[in-house]
CSV table of N, CA and C in Angstrom, one decimal:
chain,number,residue,atom,x,y,z
A,6,UNK,N,142.7,-35.6,-175.1
A,6,UNK,CA,142.0,-36.8,-174.4
A,6,UNK,C,141.9,-36.3,-172.9
A,7,UNK,N,140.8,-36.5,-172.3
A,7,UNK,CA,140.7,-36.3,-170.9
A,7,UNK,C,140.9,-37.5,-170.0
A,8,UNK,N,140.5,-38.7,-170.6
A,8,UNK,CA,140.6,-40.0,-169.8
A,8,UNK,C,142.2,-40.4,-170.0
A,9,UNK,N,142.6,-41.3,-168.9
A,9,UNK,CA,144.0,-41.7,-169.0
A,9,UNK,C,144.2,-42.5,-170.4
A,10,UNK,N,145.4,-42.0,-171.0
A,10,UNK,CA,145.6,-42.6,-172.3
A,10,UNK,C,146.4,-43.9,-172.2
A,11,UNK,N,146.1,-45.0,-173.0
A,11,UNK,CA,146.8,-46.3,-173.0
A,11,UNK,C,146.9,-46.5,-174.4
A,12,UNK,N,147.7,-47.6,-174.7
A,12,UNK,CA,148.1,-47.9,-176.0
A,12,UNK,C,146.8,-48.2,-176.9
A,13,UNK,N,145.7,-48.7,-176.4
A,13,UNK,CA,144.5,-48.9,-177.4
A,13,UNK,C,144.0,-47.6,-177.7
A,14,UNK,N,143.7,-46.6,-176.8
A,14,UNK,CA,143.3,-45.4,-177.0
A,14,UNK,C,144.2,-44.6,-177.9
A,15,UNK,N,145.5,-44.7,-177.7
A,15,UNK,CA,146.4,-43.9,-178.5
A,15,UNK,C,146.2,-44.5,-180.1
A,16,UNK,N,146.1,-45.8,-180.2
A,16,UNK,CA,145.8,-46.3,-181.7
A,16,UNK,C,144.5,-45.7,-182.3
A,17,UNK,N,143.6,-45.7,-181.3
A,17,UNK,CA,142.3,-45.3,-181.8
A,17,UNK,C,142.3,-43.8,-182.2
A,18,UNK,N,143.1,-42.9,-181.5
A,18,UNK,CA,143.2,-41.5,-181.8
A,18,UNK,C,143.9,-41.5,-183.2
A,19,UNK,N,144.9,-42.2,-183.4
A,19,UNK,CA,145.7,-42.3,-184.6
A,19,UNK,C,144.8,-42.6,-185.9
A,20,UNK,N,144.0,-43.7,-185.6
A,20,UNK,CA,143.0,-44.0,-186.7
A,20,UNK,C,142.0,-43.1,-187.0
A,21,UNK,N,141.6,-42.5,-185.9
A,21,UNK,CA,140.6,-41.3,-186.1
A,21,UNK,C,141.1,-40.1,-186.9
A,22,UNK,N,142.4,-39.9,-186.6
A,22,UNK,CA,143.1,-38.8,-187.2
A,22,UNK,C,143.5,-39.1,-188.7
A,23,UNK,N,143.1,-40.4,-189.1
A,23,UNK,CA,143.7,-40.7,-190.5
A,23,UNK,C,145.0,-41.1,-190.8
A,24,UNK,N,145.8,-41.3,-189.6
A,24,UNK,CA,147.3,-41.6,-189.7
A,24,UNK,C,147.3,-43.0,-190.4
A,25,UNK,N,148.1,-43.1,-191.5
A,25,UNK,CA,148.3,-44.4,-192.1
A,25,UNK,C,148.9,-45.5,-191.2
A,26,UNK,N,148.2,-46.7,-191.1
A,26,UNK,CA,148.5,-47.6,-190.0
A,26,UNK,C,149.9,-48.2,-190.2
A,27,UNK,N,150.6,-48.0,-191.5
A,27,UNK,CA,151.8,-48.5,-191.9
A,27,UNK,C,153.0,-47.6,-191.2
A,28,UNK,N,152.6,-46.4,-190.7
A,28,UNK,CA,153.5,-45.5,-190.2
A,28,UNK,C,153.9,-45.6,-188.8
A,29,UNK,N,153.3,-46.6,-188.1
A,29,UNK,CA,153.5,-46.9,-186.6
A,29,UNK,C,153.3,-48.3,-186.2
A,30,UNK,N,154.0,-48.7,-185.2
A,30,UNK,CA,153.9,-49.9,-184.5
A,30,UNK,C,153.9,-49.7,-183.1
A,31,UNK,N,152.7,-50.2,-182.4
A,31,UNK,CA,152.5,-50.2,-180.9
A,31,UNK,C,152.5,-51.6,-180.4
A,32,UNK,N,153.4,-51.9,-179.6
A,32,UNK,CA,153.7,-53.2,-179.1
A,32,UNK,C,152.4,-53.8,-178.4
A,33,UNK,N,152.0,-54.8,-178.9
A,33,UNK,CA,150.9,-55.6,-178.3
A,33,UNK,C,149.4,-55.1,-178.7
A,34,UNK,N,149.5,-54.1,-179.6
A,34,UNK,CA,148.2,-53.6,-179.9
A,34,UNK,C,148.1,-53.2,-181.5
A,35,UNK,N,149.1,-52.9,-182.1
A,35,UNK,CA,149.1,-52.5,-183.5
A,35,UNK,C,150.5,-52.9,-184.2
A,36,UNK,N,150.7,-53.9,-184.8
A,36,UNK,CA,151.8,-54.2,-185.4
A,36,UNK,C,151.4,-54.6,-186.9
A,37,UNK,N,151.7,-53.5,-187.7
A,37,UNK,CA,151.2,-53.8,-189.2
A,37,UNK,C,151.9,-55.0,-189.9
A,38,UNK,N,151.3,-55.6,-190.7
A,38,UNK,CA,151.8,-56.8,-191.4
A,38,UNK,C,152.9,-56.3,-192.4
A,39,UNK,N,152.7,-55.3,-193.1
A,39,UNK,CA,153.5,-54.6,-193.9
A,39,UNK,C,153.8,-53.1,-193.6
A,40,UNK,N,154.6,-53.0,-192.6
A,40,UNK,CA,155.2,-51.6,-192.3
A,40,UNK,C,155.9,-50.8,-193.3
A,41,UNK,N,155.9,-49.6,-193.4
A,41,UNK,CA,156.8,-48.9,-194.1
A,41,UNK,C,158.3,-49.0,-193.8
A,42,UNK,N,159.4,-48.7,-194.6
A,42,UNK,CA,160.7,-49.0,-194.1
A,42,UNK,C,161.0,-48.2,-193.1
A,43,UNK,N,160.5,-47.1,-192.8
A,43,UNK,CA,160.7,-46.2,-191.7
A,43,UNK,C,159.2,-45.9,-191.0
A,44,UNK,N,159.3,-46.3,-189.6
A,44,UNK,CA,158.1,-46.0,-188.9
A,44,UNK,C,158.2,-45.6,-187.5
A,45,UNK,N,157.4,-45.1,-187.0
A,45,UNK,CA,157.4,-44.6,-185.5
A,45,UNK,C,156.9,-46.0,-184.7
A,46,UNK,N,157.6,-46.1,-183.5
A,46,UNK,CA,157.2,-47.2,-182.5
A,46,UNK,C,156.8,-46.7,-181.0
A,47,UNK,N,156.2,-47.6,-180.4
A,47,UNK,CA,156.1,-47.5,-178.9
A,47,UNK,C,156.4,-49.0,-178.6
A,48,UNK,N,157.2,-49.2,-177.8
A,48,UNK,CA,157.5,-50.7,-177.3
A,48,UNK,C,158.1,-50.7,-175.9
A,49,UNK,N,157.8,-51.8,-175.1
A,49,UNK,CA,158.4,-51.9,-173.8
A,49,UNK,C,159.7,-52.7,-173.8
A,50,UNK,N,160.8,-52.2,-173.3
A,50,UNK,CA,162.0,-52.9,-173.2
A,50,UNK,C,162.7,-52.7,-171.9
A,51,UNK,N,163.1,-53.7,-171.3
A,51,UNK,CA,163.8,-53.6,-170.0
A,51,UNK,C,163.1,-52.8,-169.0
A,52,UNK,N,161.8,-52.8,-168.9
A,52,UNK,CA,161.1,-52.1,-167.9
A,52,UNK,C,160.6,-50.6,-168.2
A,53,UNK,N,161.2,-50.3,-169.3
A,53,UNK,CA,160.7,-48.9,-170.0
A,53,UNK,C,160.1,-48.9,-171.1
A,54,UNK,N,159.2,-48.0,-171.4
A,54,UNK,CA,158.5,-47.7,-172.6
A,54,UNK,C,159.5,-46.9,-173.5
A,55,UNK,N,159.6,-47.2,-174.6
A,55,UNK,CA,160.4,-46.6,-175.6
A,55,UNK,C,159.7,-46.1,-176.8
A,56,UNK,N,159.8,-44.8,-177.1
A,56,UNK,CA,159.3,-44.3,-178.5
A,56,UNK,C,160.3,-43.9,-179.3
A,57,UNK,N,160.2,-43.8,-180.5
A,57,UNK,CA,161.2,-43.3,-181.5
A,57,UNK,C,160.8,-43.7,-183.0
A,58,UNK,N,161.8,-43.8,-183.8
A,58,UNK,CA,161.7,-44.1,-185.3
A,58,UNK,C,162.6,-45.2,-185.6
A,59,UNK,N,162.0,-46.3,-186.3
A,59,UNK,CA,162.8,-47.2,-186.9
A,59,UNK,C,163.1,-46.8,-188.2
A,60,UNK,N,164.4,-46.8,-188.6
A,60,UNK,CA,164.8,-46.1,-189.7
A,60,UNK,C,166.1,-46.8,-190.1
A,61,UNK,N,166.2,-47.3,-191.5
A,61,UNK,CA,167.3,-47.8,-192.0
A,61,UNK,C,167.7,-49.2,-191.1
A,62,UNK,N,166.7,-49.9,-190.9
A,62,UNK,CA,167.0,-51.2,-190.1
A,62,UNK,C,167.4,-51.1,-188.6
A,63,UNK,N,167.3,-49.8,-188.2
A,63,UNK,CA,167.7,-49.6,-186.6
A,63,UNK,C,166.7,-48.9,-185.9
A,64,UNK,N,166.5,-49.3,-184.7
A,64,UNK,CA,165.6,-48.5,-183.8
A,64,UNK,C,166.2,-47.4,-183.1
A,65,UNK,N,165.8,-46.2,-183.5
A,65,UNK,CA,166.4,-44.8,-182.8
A,65,UNK,C,165.5,-44.5,-181.8
A,66,UNK,N,165.9,-44.8,-180.6
A,66,UNK,CA,165.0,-44.4,-179.4
A,66,UNK,C,165.1,-42.9,-179.1
A,67,UNK,N,164.0,-42.1,-179.0
A,67,UNK,CA,164.1,-40.8,-178.7
A,67,UNK,C,163.5,-40.4,-177.5
A,68,UNK,N,162.7,-41.3,-176.7
A,68,UNK,CA,162.4,-41.1,-175.5
A,68,UNK,C,162.0,-42.4,-174.5
A,69,UNK,N,162.3,-42.4,-173.3
A,69,UNK,CA,162.0,-43.5,-172.5
A,69,UNK,C,161.2,-43.0,-171.2
A,70,UNK,N,160.3,-43.9,-170.9
A,70,UNK,CA,159.3,-43.7,-169.8
A,70,UNK,C,159.3,-44.9,-168.9
A,71,UNK,N,159.1,-44.8,-167.6
A,71,UNK,CA,159.1,-46.0,-166.7
A,71,UNK,C,157.8,-46.7,-167.2
A,72,UNK,N,157.9,-48.2,-167.0
A,72,UNK,CA,156.8,-48.9,-167.4
A,72,UNK,C,155.4,-48.6,-166.7
A,73,UNK,N,155.5,-48.0,-165.5
A,73,UNK,CA,154.3,-47.4,-164.9
A,73,UNK,C,153.7,-46.3,-165.6
A,74,UNK,N,154.4,-45.7,-166.5
A,74,UNK,CA,153.8,-44.5,-167.1
A,74,UNK,C,153.6,-44.6,-168.6
A,75,UNK,N,152.7,-45.5,-168.7
A,75,UNK,CA,152.2,-45.8,-170.3
A,75,UNK,C,151.6,-44.6,-170.8
A,76,UNK,N,150.9,-43.7,-169.9
A,76,UNK,CA,150.2,-42.6,-170.5
A,76,UNK,C,151.2,-41.6,-171.2
A,77,UNK,N,152.2,-41.4,-170.5
A,77,UNK,CA,153.3,-40.3,-170.9
A,77,UNK,C,153.9,-40.9,-172.3
A,78,UNK,N,154.1,-42.2,-172.3
A,78,UNK,CA,154.8,-42.7,-173.6
A,78,UNK,C,153.8,-42.7,-174.7
A,79,UNK,N,152.4,-42.9,-174.4
A,79,UNK,CA,151.4,-42.8,-175.5
A,79,UNK,C,151.3,-41.4,-175.9
A,80,UNK,N,151.3,-40.5,-175.1
A,80,UNK,CA,151.2,-38.9,-175.3
A,80,UNK,C,152.5,-38.7,-176.3
A,81,UNK,N,153.6,-39.2,-176.0
A,81,UNK,CA,154.9,-38.9,-176.8
A,81,UNK,C,154.6,-39.5,-178.3
A,82,UNK,N,154.0,-40.7,-178.5
A,82,UNK,CA,153.8,-41.1,-179.7
A,82,UNK,C,152.9,-40.3,-180.5
A,83,UNK,N,151.8,-39.9,-179.9
A,83,UNK,CA,150.9,-39.0,-180.5
A,83,UNK,C,151.5,-37.7,-181.0
A,84,UNK,N,152.4,-37.2,-180.0
A,84,UNK,CA,153.0,-35.9,-180.4
A,84,UNK,C,153.9,-36.0,-181.6
A,85,UNK,N,154.7,-37.3,-181.8
A,85,UNK,CA,155.5,-37.6,-182.9
A,85,UNK,C,154.5,-37.6,-184.1
A,86,UNK,N,153.4,-38.3,-184.1
A,86,UNK,CA,152.6,-38.6,-185.3
A,86,UNK,C,151.6,-37.5,-185.5
A,87,UNK,N,151.2,-36.8,-184.6
A,87,UNK,CA,150.2,-35.6,-184.8
A,87,UNK,C,150.7,-34.4,-184.1
A,88,UNK,N,151.8,-33.9,-184.8
A,88,UNK,CA,152.6,-32.8,-184.2
A,88,UNK,C,151.9,-31.5,-184.0
A,89,UNK,N,150.7,-31.3,-185.0
A,89,UNK,CA,149.8,-30.1,-184.8
A,89,UNK,C,148.9,-30.2,-183.8
A,90,UNK,N,148.5,-31.4,-183.3
A,90,UNK,CA,147.5,-31.6,-182.4
A,90,UNK,C,147.9,-31.5,-180.8
A,91,UNK,N,149.2,-31.4,-180.5
A,91,UNK,CA,149.5,-31.5,-179.1
A,91,UNK,C,150.1,-30.1,-178.6
């Protein structure tokens, strides 16, 4: 993507790539009604964007980004879900 990435564009890219929408949750944009037991996430906590994997009932944060750097957090989510494309 050449334009600045935000949560809506990241979700659009995941949909366009055919990623099952139950495999990820993006705070405020895409929260599936029936997520899989394990899913990737992007959420805002304590002024930081967090990405990682919800697994066995626990959020495992793998990366944090300042609230001002939503594009970097979105790129990380895409990297997790589209590993061959980044």
